[in-house]
Amino acid sequence: MNQDNHALILIVDDNPINLQMMAGFFKHQNFLVAVAKDGMSALNYVRKKKPDILLLDIVMPEMDGYEVCRRLKAQEDLKDIPVIFLSARNDTADKVKGFECGGVDYIIKPFQKEEILARVNTHLQLKFAREELMIAKEAAESANKAKSTFIANTSHELRTPLNAIIGYSEMLEEEAEESGNEAFIPDLRKINAAGKHLLGLINDILDLSKIEAGKMTLFLEPFDVSKQIEDIVSMVTPLIEKNANTLRLNCADNLGKITADQVKTRQVLFNLLSNASKFTENGIIELQAKRSDDMMIFKVTDSGIGMTPQQISKLYQPFMQGDDSTTRKYGGTGLGLTISRKFCQMMGGDIAVESEEGKGSTFTVRLPADAGALKAVPKTVKGAEPELRDKRARTVLVIDDDPTIQELMKRTYQKEDFVIVTTSGGKEGLKLAKELKPDVITLDVMMPDMDGWAVLSALKADPETVEIPVIMLTIVDDKNTGFALGASDYITKPIDRKRLSGVIKKYCDNASQVLVVEDDDATREMFCRLVEKEGAPAIPAENGRIALEYMAKYTPSLILLDLMMPEIDGFQFVEEVRKHEIWQKIPIVVITAKDITAEDKLRLNGYVAKVLQKGTYTRDELLGMVRNLLNT
């Protein structure tokens, strides 16, 4: 970037005397000067060498100054050059036209040299300041991206040993109980609790990172507020009782349902109640809930230590607590309230606080009763009513916003004596899936209120719908269709032992072999022990290449697969496995510390029975696929 006293000025004027006079003046001021006698010459020069500022006459033959400015501003790489018009025209309309064309200033001829010098310097300073700001913005964005990448990678590296700590402590506690070594159990529980505490910290940091990066998403759904309060109370009761506190509920009778992100709402209220429990001893903690117009209001009040105005002022800053003494005495990271407030703001609400030192605090959460009010509303459901359908009939739930596809599905399936229920919205589809428990779901990917992948994730996160086969119908191109590689399931680390045990029992019998593909030695050994504890032989493989070499000789009944590995990672492994017909029916369970992205889901497609590209399958192929799924 040129400094102000070495900035390059392009002067455009069809009068040679004006050009000579202005060029001489600015050269004496230590500027670099270029001149052009008409508009076309000026544009040609600018394309070759970009000036820092342009002084432009208006009245010129062939192309006037207004047109030169318009063409300049129409080019992405040139539009940021400041243009100062120089003209004898003094009418307001001429000045306005100059600014409308993109000029930054308008100077009337004849002009004073001191005036034009001052204006040129001002606009150059503004230009250089904008450029520096843009560089700083790009550097900040790059740093933020690097931070997010670092946190994501670090979380994987932290979760892997945490998986071993939590998993081994649970196994050892179970073995200690079975062998009668009860003296070890308290210590093992402390190790397990410490591991889970550290996991909670990592998850908080990841949540904050996602929020700051704009990658945190909401899943808005209607849910019963009273039922959620009951669930939260059962979760928080041990913390309340730990410090000999008493919990009081003051909830209105007409709470009903609200539409919000149920998980994040629960997390907010649980965080506020757990904080109240931590900072209160032998006191009262009260949870209030009521409706006010179109808002749902929750209040958490405690009789604890309270806060000073200074402490309140930095309450929502990440990693900040009241002061150092508070952190030393009560622990914590200072992230909970930051994340809770951001969750509320994402849902269109907020958190407010009132507090007095030594007397306690009141946190008020205000959330819209319908955070999804502006979202697209699904059309009315067509087809058989749930209570009227034959319980013995095979049911197909069609979730697709295209009426033509809905009608085609109805006509196709009804000839086979299937009960058909159709809906055009993802949210309504989730509700129907829970109510009907259909035998098969066909699911469109592109829908207005909630896309198919979000619906799929919700279906597979719900124990009531997790086992329902799903056929995805998509208009994505062949590349994305090819990502449907057929992983059967995925579990995040640290693993839920009951979940893993259920998966093993689902796919294996006592004679089955389970191939464990994991590069971390401790985690691989732990998985093998868990598998063998379920009565199935475990075959360890430290990476994808070794696993493929084993499979060339023996065919396992189940594969437990880590995603992040050297040589051949989990994605490449799945792709290679699905190339071989003999291996295509082997269920693969992905066990990973990596956050599963939408692209990862496309590649692994963990819960999808099949992905079909719209327009590439025949009626008989679709019907045959549904029939096969219904008969399995």
XYZ file of C-alpha atoms in Angstrom:
632
model
C 0.000 0.000 0.000
C 1.298 3.495 -0.839
C 1.724 5.949 1.992
C -0.222 9.242 1.670
C 2.765 11.278 0.431
C 3.578 8.677 -2.211
C 0.032 7.918 -3.308
C -0.671 7.583 -7.022
C -3.158 10.152 -8.361
C -4.768 9.803 -11.796
C -5.976 13.172 -13.188
C -8.493 12.996 -16.059
C -9.270 16.189 -17.991
C -9.565 17.034 -21.682
C -7.980 20.464 -21.098
C -4.145 20.210 -21.386
C -3.660 23.387 -19.330
C -5.674 21.957 -16.405
C -3.743 18.680 -16.614
C -0.380 20.433 -16.580
C -1.314 22.743 -13.723
C -2.723 20.024 -11.424
C 0.041 17.545 -12.248
C 2.716 20.079 -11.346
C 0.974 21.001 -8.111
C 0.620 17.419 -6.825
C 4.160 16.471 -7.870
C 5.434 19.286 -5.693
C 3.444 17.714 -2.838
C 5.399 14.442 -3.312
C 2.535 12.530 -4.937
C 2.967 10.178 -7.855
C 0.922 11.591 -10.748
C -0.521 10.092 -13.944
C -2.715 11.947 -16.456
C -5.339 11.007 -19.056
C -6.939 13.346 -21.575
C -10.218 11.407 -22.016
C -12.406 8.808 -20.382
C -11.335 5.789 -22.450
C -7.638 6.509 -21.848
C -8.369 6.761 -18.140
C -10.135 3.357 -18.041
C -7.317 1.721 -20.012
C -4.735 3.128 -17.585
C -6.681 2.028 -14.508
C -6.851 -1.560 -15.785
C -3.038 -1.656 -16.091
C -2.077 0.228 -12.951
C -4.530 0.877 -10.144
C -4.281 4.457 -8.780
C -5.010 5.350 -5.161
C -7.411 8.153 -6.120
C -8.915 9.621 -9.294
C -9.612 13.310 -10.039
C -12.205 13.322 -12.816
C -13.516 16.094 -15.066
C -17.185 15.739 -16.062
C -17.493 17.464 -19.448
C -15.318 15.537 -21.909
C -15.849 14.390 -25.530
C -16.983 10.830 -26.376
C -17.368 9.734 -22.725
C -18.222 12.104 -19.879
C -16.982 11.771 -16.318
C -20.251 10.272 -15.056
C -19.965 7.334 -17.482
C -16.285 6.808 -16.587
C -17.227 6.602 -12.912
C -20.116 4.200 -13.601
C -17.868 1.823 -15.533
C -15.203 2.017 -12.862
C -17.654 1.175 -10.072
C -19.082 -1.725 -12.083
C -15.765 -3.609 -11.873
C -15.199 -5.551 -8.661
C -11.425 -4.977 -8.523
C -11.676 -1.225 -9.264
C -14.826 -0.071 -7.475
C -12.987 0.867 -4.272
C -10.923 3.651 -5.985
C -12.159 7.019 -4.628
C -13.401 9.367 -7.381
C -13.461 13.164 -6.870
C -15.347 15.066 -9.578
C -13.868 18.377 -10.800
C -16.352 20.548 -12.712
C -17.482 24.067 -13.441
C -21.083 22.847 -13.170
C -22.549 24.197 -9.954
C -26.127 22.921 -10.134
C -27.380 20.727 -7.304
C -28.638 18.157 -9.811
C -25.116 17.757 -11.252
C -23.637 17.256 -7.799
C -26.291 14.670 -6.873
C -25.701 12.828 -10.145
C -21.986 12.657 -9.348
C -22.614 11.096 -5.957
C -25.180 8.682 -7.425
C -22.546 7.480 -9.898
C -20.242 6.597 -6.999
C -18.170 9.733 -6.469
C -16.915 10.526 -2.968
C -16.592 14.301 -3.467
C -17.450 17.144 -5.881
C -15.209 20.217 -6.275
C -16.271 23.309 -8.228
C -13.877 24.904 -10.725
C -12.009 27.136 -10.336
C -10.736 25.619 -7.096
C -8.233 26.601 -4.445
C -5.103 24.436 -4.330
C -5.217 24.190 -0.537
C -8.835 23.001 -0.656
C -8.257 20.264 -3.218
C -5.100 19.106 -1.387
C -7.006 18.851 1.910
C -9.845 16.882 0.303
C -7.488 14.505 -1.521
C -5.565 13.819 1.693
C -8.802 13.202 3.608
C -10.125 10.670 1.093
C -6.746 8.935 0.844
C -6.630 8.547 4.617
C -10.153 7.112 4.587
C -9.205 4.696 1.780
C -6.066 3.480 3.538
C -7.995 3.118 6.802
C -10.617 0.951 5.044
C -7.890 -1.196 3.520
C -6.220 -1.679 6.901
C -9.592 -2.513 8.432
C -10.248 -5.103 5.707
C -6.827 -6.678 6.285
C -7.493 -6.786 10.026
C -10.957 -8.292 9.401
C -9.519 -11.016 7.147
C -6.794 -11.736 9.705
C -9.400 -11.974 12.479
C -11.567 -14.310 10.391
C -8.543 -16.446 9.585
C -7.562 -16.550 13.260
C -11.109 -17.447 14.279
C -11.194 -20.241 11.695
C -7.825 -21.506 12.922
C -9.116 -21.393 16.500
C -12.214 -23.375 15.590
C -10.100 -25.940 13.738
C -7.703 -26.160 16.684
C -10.550 -26.658 19.144
C -12.153 -29.328 16.957
C -8.860 -31.212 16.571
C -7.941 -30.784 20.223
C -11.353 -32.034 21.297
C -10.714 -35.253 19.373
C -7.318 -35.682 21.022
C -8.816 -35.027 24.471
C -11.886 -37.185 24.042
C -9.844 -40.232 23.016
C -7.962 -40.603 26.344
C -11.125 -39.550 28.178
C -12.882 -42.434 26.526
C -10.298 -44.783 28.057
C -10.490 -43.135 31.500
C -14.291 -43.276 31.711
C -14.589 -46.662 30.052
C -11.913 -48.418 32.106
C -13.150 -46.915 35.388
C -16.665 -48.241 34.667
C -15.297 -51.671 33.762
C -13.083 -51.830 36.850
C -15.953 -50.724 39.092
C -18.117 -53.500 37.669
C -15.329 -56.073 38.118
C -14.667 -54.850 41.666
C -18.326 -55.395 42.529
C -18.294 -58.869 41.004
C -15.080 -59.904 42.777
C -16.028 -58.426 46.150
C -13.257 -55.765 46.167
C -15.632 -53.064 47.308
C -12.832 -50.966 48.848
C -11.788 -49.876 45.344
C -15.247 -48.727 44.270
C -15.233 -45.218 45.833
C -11.900 -44.356 44.189
C -13.039 -45.699 40.841
C -16.200 -43.620 41.048
C -14.078 -40.521 41.724
C -11.981 -41.243 38.640
C -15.125 -41.719 36.577
C -16.688 -38.506 37.915
C -13.499 -36.536 37.198
C -13.441 -37.866 33.641
C -17.064 -36.906 33.058
C -16.418 -33.458 34.557
C -13.568 -32.920 32.109
C -15.788 -34.142 29.282
C -18.396 -31.558 30.279
C -15.747 -28.832 30.127
C -14.662 -29.937 26.644
C -18.270 -29.965 25.465
C -18.808 -26.437 26.847
C -15.749 -25.139 24.996
C -16.965 -26.809 21.803
C -20.448 -25.311 22.222
C -18.981 -21.831 22.672
C -16.721 -22.318 19.657
C -19.668 -23.399 17.486
C -21.746 -20.418 18.626
C -18.955 -17.948 17.872
C -18.363 -19.553 14.471
C -22.084 -19.393 13.668
C -22.279 -23.177 13.335
C -24.584 -23.914 16.263
C -27.992 -24.969 14.958
C -31.434 -25.098 16.559
C -33.918 -27.961 16.415
C -37.263 -26.286 17.081
C -40.075 -28.593 18.155
C -43.196 -28.348 20.329
C -42.818 -29.883 23.782
C -44.708 -29.966 27.071
C -43.189 -27.481 29.525
C -44.502 -29.177 32.671
C -43.058 -32.511 31.586
C -39.684 -30.924 30.913
C -39.686 -29.254 34.325
C -40.344 -32.661 35.914
C -37.364 -34.121 34.052
C -35.081 -31.232 35.057
C -36.132 -31.488 38.714
C -35.279 -35.194 38.786
C -31.862 -34.427 37.282
C -31.016 -31.539 39.607
C -32.378 -32.970 42.889
C -29.065 -34.655 43.901
C -27.259 -31.325 43.461
C -29.916 -29.499 45.483
C -29.636 -31.992 48.336
C -25.823 -32.010 48.276
C -25.695 -28.605 50.014
C -28.792 -29.289 52.151
C -30.975 -26.946 50.071
C -34.729 -27.111 49.474
C -36.273 -26.793 46.004
C -39.646 -25.084 45.651
C -41.715 -25.188 42.471
C -44.090 -22.355 41.632
C -45.456 -23.204 38.206
C -48.686 -22.007 36.639
C -51.323 -24.554 35.629
C -51.595 -23.410 32.009
C -47.985 -23.854 30.868
C -48.962 -26.109 27.965
C -46.513 -26.501 25.100
C -43.962 -24.181 23.556
C -41.987 -24.480 20.321
C -38.280 -24.135 21.023
C -35.111 -26.203 21.110
C -35.977 -28.660 23.867
C -32.409 -29.813 24.552
C -31.025 -26.275 24.776
C -33.936 -25.096 26.940
C -33.277 -27.989 29.310
C -29.563 -27.149 29.351
C -30.276 -23.502 30.231
C -32.604 -24.307 33.136
C -30.386 -27.096 34.433
C -27.378 -24.757 34.392
C -29.232 -22.048 36.339
C -30.510 -24.532 38.936
C -27.124 -26.216 39.331
C -25.466 -22.792 39.796
C -28.070 -21.890 42.422
C -27.346 -25.195 44.180
C -23.591 -24.587 44.105
C -23.710 -21.050 45.522
C -26.372 -21.753 48.177
C -26.046 -23.775 51.408
C -28.938 -24.690 53.741
C -31.142 -22.365 51.740
C -34.133 -22.143 49.430
C -34.047 -22.452 45.664
C -37.218 -21.656 43.751
C -38.172 -22.374 40.144
C -41.076 -20.366 38.730
C -42.685 -20.819 35.327
C -45.550 -18.885 33.739
C -46.874 -17.632 30.419
C -47.087 -13.926 29.644
C -48.716 -13.067 26.319
C -46.577 -14.815 23.698
C -43.610 -15.426 26.020
C -42.689 -18.218 28.418
C -40.987 -16.934 31.551
C -38.817 -19.015 33.884
C -37.320 -17.641 37.118
C -34.655 -19.316 39.253
C -34.246 -17.660 42.660
C -31.795 -18.640 45.402
C -30.881 -17.418 48.873
C -27.156 -17.873 48.293
C -24.100 -15.627 48.268
C -25.440 -13.138 45.703
C -23.306 -10.789 43.610
C -21.982 -7.235 43.617
C -22.741 -4.847 40.696
C -19.137 -5.301 39.564
C -19.543 -9.083 39.469
C -22.820 -8.779 37.545
C -21.145 -6.561 34.916
C -18.841 -9.395 33.803
C -21.264 -12.249 34.425
C -21.703 -13.323 30.798
C -18.080 -13.005 29.713
C -16.535 -16.373 28.735
C -14.277 -17.977 31.368
C -15.169 -15.241 33.890
C -16.718 -15.738 37.305
C -17.450 -13.285 40.069
C -13.796 -13.065 41.139
C -10.782 -15.279 41.798
C -11.961 -16.205 45.281
C -15.271 -17.466 43.871
C -13.456 -19.659 41.363
C -11.117 -21.064 44.031
C -13.935 -21.883 46.442
C -16.686 -23.070 44.104
C -14.816 -24.178 40.971
C -16.305 -24.024 37.501
C -15.195 -22.513 34.207
C -17.441 -19.490 33.785
C -18.816 -20.843 30.516
C -22.244 -22.083 31.593
C -23.980 -18.703 31.782
C -22.294 -17.461 28.616
C -23.558 -20.453 26.651
C -26.996 -20.349 28.290
C -27.527 -16.714 27.360
C -26.395 -17.290 23.781
C -28.788 -20.261 23.502
C -31.656 -18.052 24.697
C -30.730 -15.315 22.231
C -30.588 -17.850 19.385
C -34.189 -18.784 20.228
C -35.278 -15.128 20.287
C -35.146 -14.675 24.063
C -32.674 -13.600 26.747
C -31.586 -13.983 30.375
C -31.709 -11.165 32.959
C -30.327 -11.142 36.504
C -31.105 -9.371 39.762
C -28.805 -9.931 42.705
C -27.734 -8.521 46.055
C -24.560 -9.587 47.767
C -25.228 -11.857 50.722
C -28.945 -12.230 49.948
C -29.153 -14.226 46.744
C -29.881 -13.948 43.022
C -32.779 -14.241 40.599
C -32.219 -15.234 36.982
C -35.122 -14.657 34.583
C -35.320 -16.519 31.278
C -37.703 -15.191 28.641
C -38.359 -17.349 25.581
C -40.911 -16.930 22.776
C -43.714 -19.443 23.146
C -43.278 -20.185 19.437
C -39.667 -19.691 18.339
C -40.540 -21.267 14.999
C -43.445 -18.940 14.201
C -41.688 -17.551 11.130
C -40.760 -20.959 9.776
C -42.668 -22.639 6.949
C -45.796 -24.405 8.127
C -46.229 -28.003 6.867
C -49.338 -28.747 4.875
C -52.161 -30.857 6.213
C -51.383 -34.542 6.504
C -53.174 -36.738 4.024
C -53.861 -40.439 4.136
C -55.167 -42.797 6.755
C -55.835 -41.446 10.225
C -53.637 -43.164 12.860
C -56.499 -44.348 15.014
C -58.438 -45.740 12.037
C -55.727 -47.727 10.309
C -55.497 -51.480 10.522
C -52.915 -52.327 13.174
C -51.838 -55.388 11.188
C -51.345 -53.473 7.933
C -47.887 -52.480 6.817
C -47.491 -48.706 7.023
C -45.380 -46.392 4.883
C -44.852 -42.797 6.024
C -44.034 -40.489 3.096
C -42.345 -37.201 4.089
C -42.048 -35.013 0.993
C -43.080 -31.433 0.194
C -43.766 -32.270 -3.478
C -47.498 -33.109 -3.950
C -46.661 -35.033 -7.123
C -44.292 -37.338 -5.251
C -46.877 -37.804 -2.492
C -49.541 -38.820 -4.995
C -47.132 -41.134 -6.813
C -46.219 -42.860 -3.553
C -49.869 -43.291 -2.581
C -50.812 -44.812 -5.910
C -47.749 -47.067 -5.919
C -48.111 -48.464 -2.405
C -51.884 -48.702 -2.115
C -51.920 -51.333 -4.863
C -49.764 -53.440 -2.538
C -52.254 -53.067 0.354
C -49.959 -50.763 2.310
C -51.391 -48.056 4.558
C -50.015 -44.736 3.277
C -49.648 -41.579 5.371
C -48.147 -38.470 3.749
C -46.935 -35.132 5.072
C -45.056 -32.232 3.525
C -43.100 -31.087 6.576
C -40.202 -32.542 8.530
C -41.555 -31.568 11.948
C -44.948 -33.096 11.268
C -43.167 -36.157 9.883
C -41.275 -36.631 13.166
C -44.527 -36.367 15.102
C -46.233 -38.933 12.876
C -43.257 -41.289 13.043
C -43.580 -41.409 16.830
C -47.354 -41.823 16.736
C -47.615 -44.372 13.917
C -44.379 -46.354 14.255
C -44.455 -47.001 10.473
C -42.717 -49.983 8.956
C -40.817 -47.794 6.459
C -40.278 -44.058 5.990
C -39.522 -42.442 2.631
C -37.895 -39.061 3.239
C -37.175 -36.158 0.899
C -33.888 -34.307 1.475
C -34.888 -30.823 0.318
C -37.812 -29.461 2.351
C -38.578 -25.901 3.506
C -39.124 -26.160 7.254
C -36.554 -28.842 8.131
C -34.335 -30.679 5.675
C -34.245 -34.465 5.362
C -30.871 -34.903 7.044
C -32.089 -33.030 10.132
C -35.228 -35.196 10.184
C -33.082 -38.308 9.799
C -30.824 -37.280 12.687
C -33.876 -36.665 14.890
C -35.409 -40.026 13.946
C -32.227 -41.873 14.876
C -31.726 -39.914 18.088
C -35.141 -41.020 19.383
C -35.350 -44.545 20.882
C -38.964 -44.801 19.649
C -38.032 -44.328 15.975
C -34.378 -45.395 15.785
C -35.134 -48.842 14.290
C -37.472 -47.668 11.499
C -35.861 -48.171 8.049
C -35.556 -44.926 6.081
C -35.313 -44.477 2.309
C -33.923 -41.078 1.340
C -35.252 -39.473 -1.850
C -32.921 -36.754 -3.088
C -32.239 -34.558 -6.078
C -28.565 -34.107 -5.166
C -25.967 -34.970 -7.781
C -24.171 -38.292 -8.210
C -21.270 -37.221 -5.990
C -23.493 -36.833 -2.947
C -25.465 -39.939 -3.854
C -22.184 -41.828 -3.907
C -21.548 -40.769 -0.317
C -24.316 -43.128 0.808
C -21.875 -45.808 1.901
C -24.039 -47.602 4.384
C -22.535 -47.328 7.867
C -25.075 -48.980 10.153
C -24.715 -46.780 13.201
C -22.451 -44.301 14.918
C -21.629 -43.679 18.572
C -19.657 -40.714 19.886
C -16.812 -41.031 22.362
C -16.733 -41.388 25.307
C -19.028 -44.283 24.556
C -22.218 -45.206 26.329
C -21.522 -48.824 27.339
C -25.194 -49.759 27.337
C -25.592 -48.353 23.831
C -22.535 -50.248 22.588
C -23.704 -53.426 24.292
C -27.086 -53.109 22.621
C -25.470 -52.629 19.217
C -23.278 -55.719 19.662
C -26.236 -57.852 20.720
C -28.233 -56.535 17.777
C -25.716 -57.633 15.177
C -23.860 -60.560 16.787
C -24.401 -63.980 18.277
C -21.915 -66.013 20.314
C -20.150 -67.304 17.200
C -19.743 -63.871 15.632
C -16.434 -62.091 15.256
C -16.225 -58.330 15.827
C -13.485 -56.397 14.028
C -12.318 -53.434 16.155
C -10.581 -50.767 14.023
C -9.034 -48.142 16.309
C -5.555 -46.538 16.235
C -5.381 -45.672 19.955
C -3.929 -48.677 21.827
C -5.771 -48.144 25.113
C -9.109 -47.495 23.446
C -8.706 -50.477 21.122
C -7.955 -52.783 24.043
C -10.934 -51.446 25.987
C -13.286 -51.995 23.041
C -12.021 -55.546 22.664
C -12.646 -56.266 26.328
C -16.156 -54.811 26.094
C -16.909 -56.942 23.045
C -15.564 -60.107 24.646
C -17.570 -59.358 27.777
C -20.645 -59.640 25.566
C -19.487 -63.123 24.499
C -18.219 -62.286 20.995
C -14.576 -62.749 19.877
C -12.857 -59.405 19.174
C -10.259 -58.942 16.428
C -8.109 -55.794 16.915
C -6.824 -53.728 13.978
C -4.781 -50.575 14.524
C -5.726 -48.901 11.249
C -7.862 -49.286 8.138
C -5.157 -50.947 6.062
C -4.624 -53.762 8.579
C -8.390 -54.183 8.912
C -8.768 -54.614 5.148
C -5.932 -57.174 5.120
C -7.753 -59.185 7.808
C -11.046 -58.987 5.921
C -9.367 -60.417 2.824
C -9.005 -63.685 4.799
C -11.928 -63.653 7.239
C -15.365 -62.029 7.220
C -16.430 -60.433 10.543
C -20.054 -60.170 11.644
C -19.656 -56.568 12.837
C -17.107 -53.759 12.469
C -16.480 -51.137 15.162
C -14.752 -48.272 13.384
C -12.940 -45.114 14.469
C -13.033 -42.277 11.922
C -9.779 -40.454 12.679
C -6.893 -42.812 11.851
C -3.572 -42.667 9.970
C -2.904 -44.332 6.582
C -6.556 -45.109 5.782
C -9.153 -43.154 7.770
C -12.637 -44.351 8.615
C -14.284 -42.680 5.620
C -11.859 -44.301 3.173
C -12.269 -47.642 4.935
C -16.075 -47.570 4.601
C -15.816 -46.600 0.949
C -13.428 -49.491 0.259
C -15.589 -51.997 2.147
C -18.687 -51.054 0.150
C -16.869 -51.737 -3.133
C -16.862 -55.488 -2.374
C -20.190 -57.279 -2.701
C -19.236 -59.929 -0.124
C -18.662 -57.209 2.503
C -21.617 -54.957 1.729
C -23.940 -56.574 4.264
C -21.464 -56.318 7.159
C -22.854 -53.748 9.621
C -20.408 -50.957 10.474
C -20.727 -48.997 13.699
C -18.750 -45.753 13.701
C -17.332 -44.858 17.114
C -15.718 -41.447 17.032
C -14.750 -38.397 19.038
C -15.139 -36.318 15.878
C -18.197 -34.081 15.629
C -20.290 -35.554 12.824
C -20.964 -32.840 10.228
C -23.694 -32.815 7.575
C -21.090 -33.845 4.988
C -19.915 -36.688 7.246
C -23.496 -37.898 7.519
C -23.809 -37.826 3.769
C -20.639 -39.901 3.475
C -21.431 -42.365 6.245
C -25.203 -42.231 5.971
C -25.311 -44.191 9.176
C -29.022 -44.780 9.503
C -30.149 -44.826 5.899
C -31.313 -48.048 4.362
C -30.820 -46.554 0.889
C -30.400 -43.201 -0.845
C -32.158 -42.819 -4.182
C -31.701 -39.940 -6.582
C -35.092 -38.724 -7.782
C -35.747 -39.698 -11.353
C -33.172 -42.499 -11.438
C -35.289 -45.380 -10.125
C -38.307 -47.206 -11.494
C -41.553 -47.839 -9.696
C -40.733 -51.558 -9.436
C -37.273 -50.849 -7.968
C -38.734 -48.569 -5.305
C -41.531 -50.974 -4.529
C -39.119 -53.895 -4.323
C -36.877 -52.035 -1.928
C -39.746 -51.166 0.392
C -41.044 -54.749 0.232
C -37.600 -56.114 1.146
C -37.304 -53.772 4.112
C -40.762 -54.666 5.337
C -39.979 -58.359 5.141
C -36.666 -58.219 7.027
